């Protein structure tokens, strides 16, 4: 098990220069008081409902909400899932780019709510980020905790 973990860390470290070179920078981090930018439990709307279904992707605008300026290049988020109908996973990434091959949160229907903190770049497209749910239905809540520019 230790060998598997060390291998995963090794390959993740190898990927960092490639990931870092894709973004120009350096950027400064600006913390924000946590602020809800997406909640699919709310009425249907741009950053509200409905819940995600199977194989569903939705795009969300983050810049201009909760103190995130239009010049932000990336955001620090807390992503929460709740009321899942079956085991699944979410991916979050900049809109207009290829969906990543890794999940950012895995969950079961027995989880009352499960959260994970992430940092994600923002797209240069109209919508800032995309969220994908693999199986079943689930509500997604996204709180912004800071931004980079």
mmCIF file of C-alpha atoms in Angstrom:
data_model
loop_
_atom_site.group_PDB
_atom_site.id
_atom_site.type_symbol
_atom_site.label_atom_id
_atom_site.label_comp_id
_atom_site.label_asym_id
_atom_site.label_seq_id
_atom_site.Cartn_x
_atom_site.Cartn_y
_atom_site.Cartn_z
ATOM 1 C CA UNK A 1 0.000 0.000 0.000
ATOM 2 C CA UNK A 2 2.836 2.388 0.893
ATOM 3 C CA UNK A 3 4.499 1.687 -2.455
ATOM 4 C CA UNK A 4 1.245 2.527 -4.278
ATOM 5 C CA UNK A 5 0.898 5.833 -2.420
ATOM 6 C CA UNK A 6 4.532 6.768 -3.050
ATOM 7 C CA UNK A 7 4.115 5.963 -6.747
ATOM 8 C CA UNK A 8 1.011 8.155 -6.970
ATOM 9 C CA UNK A 9 2.806 11.054 -5.260
ATOM 10 C CA UNK A 10 5.838 10.628 -7.529
ATOM 11 C CA UNK A 11 3.768 10.781 -10.724
ATOM 12 C CA UNK A 12 1.716 13.711 -9.410
ATOM 13 C CA UNK A 13 4.933 15.631 -8.757
ATOM 14 C CA UNK A 14 6.130 14.871 -12.282
ATOM 15 C CA UNK A 15 2.921 16.404 -13.649
ATOM 16 C CA UNK A 16 3.221 19.672 -11.677
ATOM 17 C CA UNK A 17 5.653 21.455 -14.026
ATOM 18 C CA UNK A 18 3.409 20.631 -16.979
ATOM 19 C CA UNK A 19 0.324 21.929 -15.154
ATOM 20 C CA UNK A 20 2.151 25.037 -13.965
ATOM 21 C CA UNK A 21 3.492 25.822 -17.435
ATOM 22 C CA UNK A 22 -0.055 25.859 -18.829
ATOM 23 C CA UNK A 23 -0.831 28.975 -16.753
ATOM 24 C CA UNK A 24 1.040 32.248 -16.982
ATOM 25 C CA UNK A 25 1.797 33.786 -13.644
ATOM 26 C CA UNK A 26 2.746 34.042 -10.879
ATOM 27 C CA UNK A 27 -0.572 35.005 -9.344
ATOM 28 C CA UNK A 28 -1.415 36.399 -5.942
ATOM 29 C CA UNK A 29 -4.073 34.809 -3.735
ATOM 30 C CA UNK A 30 -6.883 36.940 -2.304
ATOM 31 C CA UNK A 31 -8.927 35.229 0.423
ATOM 32 C CA UNK A 32 -12.666 35.855 0.691
ATOM 33 C CA UNK A 33 -15.206 35.077 3.365
ATOM 34 C CA UNK A 34 -16.900 31.873 2.167
ATOM 35 C CA UNK A 35 -19.742 32.787 -0.165
ATOM 36 C CA UNK A 36 -22.196 30.493 -1.969
ATOM 37 C CA UNK A 37 -22.034 30.833 -5.764
ATOM 38 C CA UNK A 38 -23.893 27.637 -6.769
ATOM 39 C CA UNK A 39 -26.660 25.711 -4.989
ATOM 40 C CA UNK A 40 -28.752 23.319 -7.070
ATOM 41 C CA UNK A 41 -31.206 22.928 -4.168
ATOM 42 C CA UNK A 42 -32.450 26.428 -5.007
ATOM 43 C CA UNK A 43 -35.000 27.251 -7.693
ATOM 44 C CA UNK A 44 -33.986 26.497 -11.270
ATOM 45 C CA UNK A 45 -31.709 29.180 -12.631
ATOM 46 C CA UNK A 46 -28.226 30.104 -13.790
ATOM 47 C CA UNK A 47 -26.420 29.096 -10.586
ATOM 48 C CA UNK A 48 -29.320 27.197 -9.002
ATOM 49 C CA UNK A 49 -31.340 24.055 -9.719
ATOM 50 C CA UNK A 50 -32.144 21.578 -10.941
ATOM 51 C CA UNK A 51 -30.110 18.744 -9.417
ATOM 52 C CA UNK A 52 -27.501 17.106 -11.648
ATOM 53 C CA UNK A 53 -28.632 13.952 -13.451
ATOM 54 C CA UNK A 54 -26.669 11.042 -14.906
ATOM 55 C CA UNK A 55 -23.858 12.028 -17.306
ATOM 56 C CA UNK A 56 -24.724 15.709 -16.819
ATOM 57 C CA UNK A 57 -22.421 18.676 -17.340
ATOM 58 C CA UNK A 58 -23.343 22.224 -16.360
ATOM 59 C CA UNK A 59 -21.395 25.440 -16.764
ATOM 60 C CA UNK A 60 -21.337 28.167 -14.130
ATOM 61 C CA UNK A 61 -20.342 31.820 -13.979
ATOM 62 C CA UNK A 62 -18.123 32.582 -10.961
ATOM 63 C CA UNK A 63 -16.529 35.924 -11.862
ATOM 64 C CA UNK A 64 -18.648 38.847 -10.762
ATOM 65 C CA UNK A 65 -20.199 36.921 -7.848
ATOM 66 C CA UNK A 66 -19.195 36.975 -4.172
ATOM 67 C CA UNK A 67 -16.353 39.436 -4.668
ATOM 68 C CA UNK A 68 -14.568 37.470 -7.415
ATOM 69 C CA UNK A 69 -13.405 40.119 -9.907
ATOM 70 C CA UNK A 70 -13.695 39.728 -13.664
ATOM 71 C CA UNK A 71 -9.878 39.658 -13.804
ATOM 72 C CA UNK A 72 -9.553 36.521 -11.614
ATOM 73 C CA UNK A 73 -7.570 33.663 -13.186
ATOM 74 C CA UNK A 74 -8.446 30.889 -10.698
ATOM 75 C CA UNK A 75 -10.590 30.337 -7.615
ATOM 76 C CA UNK A 76 -10.420 28.423 -4.375
ATOM 77 C CA UNK A 77 -13.684 26.519 -3.891
ATOM 78 C CA UNK A 78 -15.388 24.237 -1.423
ATOM 79 C CA UNK A 79 -17.588 21.820 -3.402
ATOM 80 C CA UNK A 80 -20.298 19.919 -1.497
ATOM 81 C CA UNK A 81 -22.579 17.130 -2.723
ATOM 82 C CA UNK A 82 -25.787 16.057 -0.984
ATOM 83 C CA UNK A 83 -28.915 13.961 -1.589
ATOM 84 C CA UNK A 84 -27.185 11.579 -4.009
ATOM 85 C CA UNK A 85 -29.379 8.835 -5.459
ATOM 86 C CA UNK A 86 -26.434 6.474 -6.080
ATOM 87 C CA UNK A 87 -22.647 6.233 -5.875
ATOM 88 C CA UNK A 88 -20.983 8.625 -8.290
ATOM 89 C CA UNK A 89 -18.265 11.231 -8.738
ATOM 90 C CA UNK A 90 -17.888 14.847 -9.838
ATOM 91 C CA UNK A 91 -15.285 16.557 -11.971
ATOM 92 C CA UNK A 92 -14.734 20.340 -11.966
ATOM 93 C CA UNK A 93 -12.617 22.155 -14.580
ATOM 94 C CA UNK A 94 -12.351 25.376 -16.625
ATOM 95 C CA UNK A 95 -15.201 25.572 -19.163
ATOM 96 C CA UNK A 96 -14.242 25.142 -22.789
ATOM 97 C CA UNK A 97 -11.408 22.714 -22.036
ATOM 98 C CA UNK A 98 -11.356 18.916 -21.974
ATOM 99 C CA UNK A 99 -12.907 17.273 -18.929
ATOM 100 C CA UNK A 100 -10.182 15.880 -16.645
ATOM 101 C CA UNK A 101 -9.769 12.132 -16.303
ATOM 102 C CA UNK A 102 -9.843 12.347 -12.498
ATOM 103 C CA UNK A 103 -12.670 13.055 -10.089
ATOM 104 C CA UNK A 104 -12.562 15.804 -7.501
ATOM 105 C CA UNK A 105 -15.061 14.153 -5.164
ATOM 106 C CA UNK A 106 -16.458 10.620 -4.898
ATOM 107 C CA UNK A 107 -19.663 9.987 -2.969
ATOM 108 C CA UNK A 108 -22.253 7.416 -1.906
ATOM 109 C CA UNK A 109 -26.005 7.833 -1.337
ATOM 110 C CA UNK A 110 -25.387 7.069 2.353
ATOM 111 C CA UNK A 111 -23.290 10.260 2.693
ATOM 112 C CA UNK A 112 -25.552 12.979 4.149
ATOM 113 C CA UNK A 113 -23.211 15.611 2.662
ATOM 114 C CA UNK A 114 -19.610 15.412 1.528
ATOM 115 C CA UNK A 115 -17.268 18.314 0.690
ATOM 116 C CA UNK A 116 -13.846 18.830 -0.848
ATOM 117 C CA UNK A 117 -11.705 21.942 -1.278
ATOM 118 C CA UNK A 118 -10.187 22.589 -4.712
ATOM 119 C CA UNK A 119 -8.374 25.247 -6.694
ATOM 120 C CA UNK A 120 -9.479 25.491 -10.307
ATOM 121 C CA UNK A 121 -8.512 27.780 -13.155
ATOM 122 C CA UNK A 122 -11.230 29.885 -14.742
ATOM 123 C CA UNK A 123 -11.988 29.699 -18.433
ATOM 124 C CA UNK A 124 -11.556 32.612 -20.784
ATOM 125 C CA UNK A 125 -14.977 31.624 -22.209
ATOM 126 C CA UNK A 126 -18.270 33.220 -21.140
ATOM 127 C CA UNK A 127 -18.856 30.560 -18.483
ATOM 128 C CA UNK A 128 -16.038 30.114 -15.972
ATOM 129 C CA UNK A 129 -16.154 26.479 -14.936
ATOM 130 C CA UNK A 130 -17.833 23.181 -15.755
ATOM 131 C CA UNK A 131 -19.119 20.522 -13.362
ATOM 132 C CA UNK A 132 -19.849 16.921 -14.389
ATOM 133 C CA UNK A 133 -21.784 14.209 -12.508
ATOM 134 C CA UNK A 134 -21.300 10.624 -13.626
ATOM 135 C CA UNK A 135 -24.250 8.610 -12.192
ATOM 136 C CA UNK A 136 -27.656 9.249 -10.627
ATOM 137 C CA UNK A 137 -28.924 12.548 -9.334
ATOM 138 C CA UNK A 138 -27.150 14.792 -6.840
ATOM 139 C CA UNK A 139 -27.317 18.344 -5.548
ATOM 140 C CA UNK A 140 -24.126 20.396 -5.817
ATOM 141 C CA UNK A 141 -23.194 23.360 -3.629
ATOM 142 C CA UNK A 142 -20.159 25.515 -4.427
ATOM 143 C CA UNK A 143 -18.724 28.113 -2.054
ATOM 144 C CA UNK A 144 -15.900 30.407 -3.157
ATOM 145 C CA UNK A 145 -13.206 31.021 -0.527
ATOM 146 C CA UNK A 146 -10.705 33.057 -2.533
ATOM 147 C CA UNK A 147 -9.327 33.892 -5.955
ATOM 148 C CA UNK A 148 -6.024 34.252 -7.785
ATOM 149 C CA UNK A 149 -5.012 37.066 -10.142
#
